[in-house]
mmCIF file of C-alpha atoms and ligand atoms in Angstrom:
data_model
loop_
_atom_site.group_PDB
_atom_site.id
_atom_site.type_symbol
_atom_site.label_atom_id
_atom_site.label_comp_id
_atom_site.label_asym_id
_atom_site.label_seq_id
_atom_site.Cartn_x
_atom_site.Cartn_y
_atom_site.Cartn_z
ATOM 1 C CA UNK N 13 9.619 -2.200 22.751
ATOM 2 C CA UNK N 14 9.866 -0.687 19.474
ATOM 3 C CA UNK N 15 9.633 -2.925 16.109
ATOM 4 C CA UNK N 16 12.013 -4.808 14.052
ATOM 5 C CA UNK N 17 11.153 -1.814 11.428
ATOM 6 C CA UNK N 18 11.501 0.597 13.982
ATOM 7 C CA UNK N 19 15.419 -0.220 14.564
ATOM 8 C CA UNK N 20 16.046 -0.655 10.944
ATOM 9 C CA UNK N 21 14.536 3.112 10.099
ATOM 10 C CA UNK N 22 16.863 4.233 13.136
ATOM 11 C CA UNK N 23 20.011 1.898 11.833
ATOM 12 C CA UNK N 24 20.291 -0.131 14.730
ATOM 13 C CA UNK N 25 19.665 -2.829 12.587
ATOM 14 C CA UNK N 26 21.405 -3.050 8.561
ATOM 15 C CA UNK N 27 19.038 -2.949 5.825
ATOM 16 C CA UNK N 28 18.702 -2.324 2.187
ATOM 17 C CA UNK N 29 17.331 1.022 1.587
ATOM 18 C CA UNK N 30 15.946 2.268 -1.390
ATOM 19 C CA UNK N 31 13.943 5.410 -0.027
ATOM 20 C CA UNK N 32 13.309 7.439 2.787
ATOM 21 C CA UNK N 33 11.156 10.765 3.148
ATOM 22 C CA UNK N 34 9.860 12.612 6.534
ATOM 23 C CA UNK N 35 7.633 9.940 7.067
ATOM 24 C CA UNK N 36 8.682 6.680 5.426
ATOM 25 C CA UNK N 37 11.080 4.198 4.875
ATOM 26 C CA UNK N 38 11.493 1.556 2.263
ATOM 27 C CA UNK N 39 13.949 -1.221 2.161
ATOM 28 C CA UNK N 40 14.445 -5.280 0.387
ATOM 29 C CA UNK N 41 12.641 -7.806 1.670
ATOM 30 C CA UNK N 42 15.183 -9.932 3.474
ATOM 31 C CA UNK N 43 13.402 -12.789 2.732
ATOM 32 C CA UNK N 44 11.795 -11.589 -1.135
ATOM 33 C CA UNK N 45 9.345 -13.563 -2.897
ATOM 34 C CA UNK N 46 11.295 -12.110 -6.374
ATOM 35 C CA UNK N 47 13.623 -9.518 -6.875
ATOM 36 C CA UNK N 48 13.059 -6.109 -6.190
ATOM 37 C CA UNK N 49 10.514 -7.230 -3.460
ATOM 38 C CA UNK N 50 10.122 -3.927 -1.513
ATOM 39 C CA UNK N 51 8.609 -2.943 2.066
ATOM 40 C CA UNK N 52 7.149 0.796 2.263
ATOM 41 C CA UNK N 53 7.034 1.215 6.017
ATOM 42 C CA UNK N 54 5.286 4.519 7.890
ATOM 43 C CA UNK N 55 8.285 6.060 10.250
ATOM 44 C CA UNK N 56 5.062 5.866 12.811
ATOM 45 C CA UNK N 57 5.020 3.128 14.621
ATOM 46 C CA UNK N 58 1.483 1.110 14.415
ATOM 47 C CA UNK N 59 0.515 -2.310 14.000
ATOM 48 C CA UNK N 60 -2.415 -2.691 12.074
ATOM 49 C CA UNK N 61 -2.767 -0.304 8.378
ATOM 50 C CA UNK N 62 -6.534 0.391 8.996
ATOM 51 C CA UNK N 63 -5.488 1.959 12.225
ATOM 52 C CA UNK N 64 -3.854 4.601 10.521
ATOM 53 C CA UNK N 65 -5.387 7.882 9.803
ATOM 54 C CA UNK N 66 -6.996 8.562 6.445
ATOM 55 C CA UNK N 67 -4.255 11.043 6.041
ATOM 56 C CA UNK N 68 -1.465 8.547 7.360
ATOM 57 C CA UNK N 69 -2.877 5.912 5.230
ATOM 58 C CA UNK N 70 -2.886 8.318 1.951
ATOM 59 C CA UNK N 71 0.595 9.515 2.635
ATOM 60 C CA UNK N 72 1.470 5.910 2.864
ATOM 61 C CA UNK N 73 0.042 4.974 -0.503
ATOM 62 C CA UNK N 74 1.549 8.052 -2.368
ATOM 63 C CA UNK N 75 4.970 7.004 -1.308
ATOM 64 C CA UNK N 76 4.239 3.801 -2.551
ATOM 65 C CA UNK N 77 3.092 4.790 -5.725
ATOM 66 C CA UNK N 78 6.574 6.757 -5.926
ATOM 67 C CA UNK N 79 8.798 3.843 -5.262
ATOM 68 C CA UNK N 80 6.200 1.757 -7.338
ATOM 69 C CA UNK N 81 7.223 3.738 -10.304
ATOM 70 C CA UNK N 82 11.037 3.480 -9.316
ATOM 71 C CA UNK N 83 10.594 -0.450 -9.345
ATOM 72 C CA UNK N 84 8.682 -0.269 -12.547
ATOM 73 C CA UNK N 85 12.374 1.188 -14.092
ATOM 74 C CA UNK N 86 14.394 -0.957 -12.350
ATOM 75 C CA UNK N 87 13.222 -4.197 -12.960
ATOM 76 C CA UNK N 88 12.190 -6.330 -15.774
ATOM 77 C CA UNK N 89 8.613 -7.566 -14.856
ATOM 78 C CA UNK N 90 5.150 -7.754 -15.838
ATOM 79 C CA UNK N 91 3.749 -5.732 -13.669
ATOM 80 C CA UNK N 92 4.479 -4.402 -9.682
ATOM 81 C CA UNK N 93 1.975 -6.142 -7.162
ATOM 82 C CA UNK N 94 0.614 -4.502 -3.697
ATOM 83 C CA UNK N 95 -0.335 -6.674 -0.903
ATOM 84 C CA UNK N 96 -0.382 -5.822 2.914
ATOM 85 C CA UNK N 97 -0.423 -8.530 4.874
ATOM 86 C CA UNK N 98 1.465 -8.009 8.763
ATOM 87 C CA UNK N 99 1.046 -11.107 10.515
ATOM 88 C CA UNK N 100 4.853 -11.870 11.085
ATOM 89 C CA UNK N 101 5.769 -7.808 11.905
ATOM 90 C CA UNK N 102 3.540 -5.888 13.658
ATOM 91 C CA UNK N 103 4.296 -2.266 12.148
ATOM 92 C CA UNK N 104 2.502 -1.740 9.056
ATOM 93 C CA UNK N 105 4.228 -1.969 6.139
ATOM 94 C CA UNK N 106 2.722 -2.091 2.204
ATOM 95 C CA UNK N 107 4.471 -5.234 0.360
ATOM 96 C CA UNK N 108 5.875 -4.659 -3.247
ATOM 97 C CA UNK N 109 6.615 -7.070 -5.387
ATOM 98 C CA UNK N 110 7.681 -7.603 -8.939
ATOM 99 C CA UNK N 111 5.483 -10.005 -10.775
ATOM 100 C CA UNK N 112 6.118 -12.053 -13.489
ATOM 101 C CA UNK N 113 3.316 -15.132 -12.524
ATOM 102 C CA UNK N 114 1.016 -15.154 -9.458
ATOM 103 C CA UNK N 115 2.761 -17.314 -7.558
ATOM 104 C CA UNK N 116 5.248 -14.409 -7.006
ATOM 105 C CA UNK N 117 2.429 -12.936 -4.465
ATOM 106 C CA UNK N 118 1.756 -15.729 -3.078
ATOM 107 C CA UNK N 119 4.497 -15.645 -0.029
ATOM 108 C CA UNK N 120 5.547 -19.506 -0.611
ATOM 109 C CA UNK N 121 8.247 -19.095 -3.346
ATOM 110 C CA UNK N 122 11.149 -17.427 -2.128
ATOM 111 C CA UNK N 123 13.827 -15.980 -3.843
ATOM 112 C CA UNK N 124 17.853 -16.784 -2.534
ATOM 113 C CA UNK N 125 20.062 -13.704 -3.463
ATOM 114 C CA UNK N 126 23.479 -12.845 -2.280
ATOM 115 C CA UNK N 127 24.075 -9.526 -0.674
ATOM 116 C CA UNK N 128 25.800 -8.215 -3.485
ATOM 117 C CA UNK N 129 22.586 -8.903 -5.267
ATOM 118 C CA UNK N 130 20.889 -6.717 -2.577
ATOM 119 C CA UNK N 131 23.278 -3.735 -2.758
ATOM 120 C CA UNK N 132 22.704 -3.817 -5.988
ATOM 121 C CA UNK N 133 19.235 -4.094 -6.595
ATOM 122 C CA UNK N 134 18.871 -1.630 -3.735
ATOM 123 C CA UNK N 135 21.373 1.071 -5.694
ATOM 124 C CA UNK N 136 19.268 0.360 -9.010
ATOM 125 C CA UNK N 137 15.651 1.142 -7.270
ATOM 126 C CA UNK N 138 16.678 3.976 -5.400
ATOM 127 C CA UNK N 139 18.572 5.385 -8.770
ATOM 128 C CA UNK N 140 14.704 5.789 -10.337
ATOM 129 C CA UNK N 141 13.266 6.799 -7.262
ATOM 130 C CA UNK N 142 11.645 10.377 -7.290
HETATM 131 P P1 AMP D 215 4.296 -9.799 7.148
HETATM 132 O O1 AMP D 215 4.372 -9.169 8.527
HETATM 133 O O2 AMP D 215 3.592 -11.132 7.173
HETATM 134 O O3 AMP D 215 3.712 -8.857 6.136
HETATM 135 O O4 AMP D 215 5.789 -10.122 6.682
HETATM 136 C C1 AMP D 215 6.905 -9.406 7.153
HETATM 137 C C2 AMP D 215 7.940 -9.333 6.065
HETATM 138 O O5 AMP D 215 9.085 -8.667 6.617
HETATM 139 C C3 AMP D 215 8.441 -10.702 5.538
HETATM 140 O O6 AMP D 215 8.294 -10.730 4.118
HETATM 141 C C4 AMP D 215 9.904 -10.752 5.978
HETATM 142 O O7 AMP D 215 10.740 -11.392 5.054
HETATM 143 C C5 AMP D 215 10.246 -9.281 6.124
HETATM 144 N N1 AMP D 215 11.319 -9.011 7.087
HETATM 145 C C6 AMP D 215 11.390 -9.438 8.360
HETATM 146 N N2 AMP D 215 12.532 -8.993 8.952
HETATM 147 C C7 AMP D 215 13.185 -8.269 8.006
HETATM 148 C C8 AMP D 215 14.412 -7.546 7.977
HETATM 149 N N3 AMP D 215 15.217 -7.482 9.056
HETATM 150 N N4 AMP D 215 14.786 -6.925 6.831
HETATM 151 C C9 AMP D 215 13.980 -6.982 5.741
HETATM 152 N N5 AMP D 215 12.811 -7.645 5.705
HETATM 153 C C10 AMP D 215 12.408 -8.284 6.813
#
């Protein structure tokens, strides 16, 4: 049965979408520890990220460095954190989070916003994406 991830990246299932190449799709965090919080997912479907090829796994970080830098223009923060973490979705995906304290990648504090919020932190990300 394909992933949560997978429907989103084939819009059976709404999300907010920042970027998209070939081979990846990132989208908000539904459920964001603080805004901006962004999921970089491999179109491939696979569960674990160190089951990935080298080459799958490289691919996967350059993208993320891309929309990295797009989340470094778009939001006010001290710094953009990486974690990977895949224990509630199995189909890898590289966490990215704005931090402004380090409870922020901690998964515990969550962050309410409305979905205009979304749209529009979604529009503002994808604006510096390149
Ligand atoms: P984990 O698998 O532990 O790395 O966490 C999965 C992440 O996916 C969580 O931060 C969820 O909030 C997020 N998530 C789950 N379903 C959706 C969805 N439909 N849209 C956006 N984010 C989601």
């Amino acid at each position: 049965m394909a992933s949560i991830f997978t429907k989103i990246i084939q819009g059976e299932i709404p999300s907010y979408k920042v970027a998209e190449d070939e081979k990846h799709f990132a989208f908000l965090d539904i459920n964001p520890n603080a805004k901006g919080h962004t999921l970089v997912v491999p179109k491939k479907e696979e569960n674990k990220i160190f089951d990935l090829s080298e080459e799958e796994y490289s691919d996967l970080m350059s993208f993320s460095y891309r929309v990295a830098k797009a989340l470094e223009k778009a939001i006010t923060c001290k710094r953009i954190g990486m974690s990977v973490v895949g224990l509630e979705v199995p189909h890898v995906h590289v966490h990215l989070v704005p931090l402004n304290a380090m409870e922020d990648i901690q998964f515990t504090k969550k962050e309410k916003l409305t979905n205009e919020e979304f749209i529009s932190l979604a529009e503002e990300i994808s604006k510096h994406f390149e």
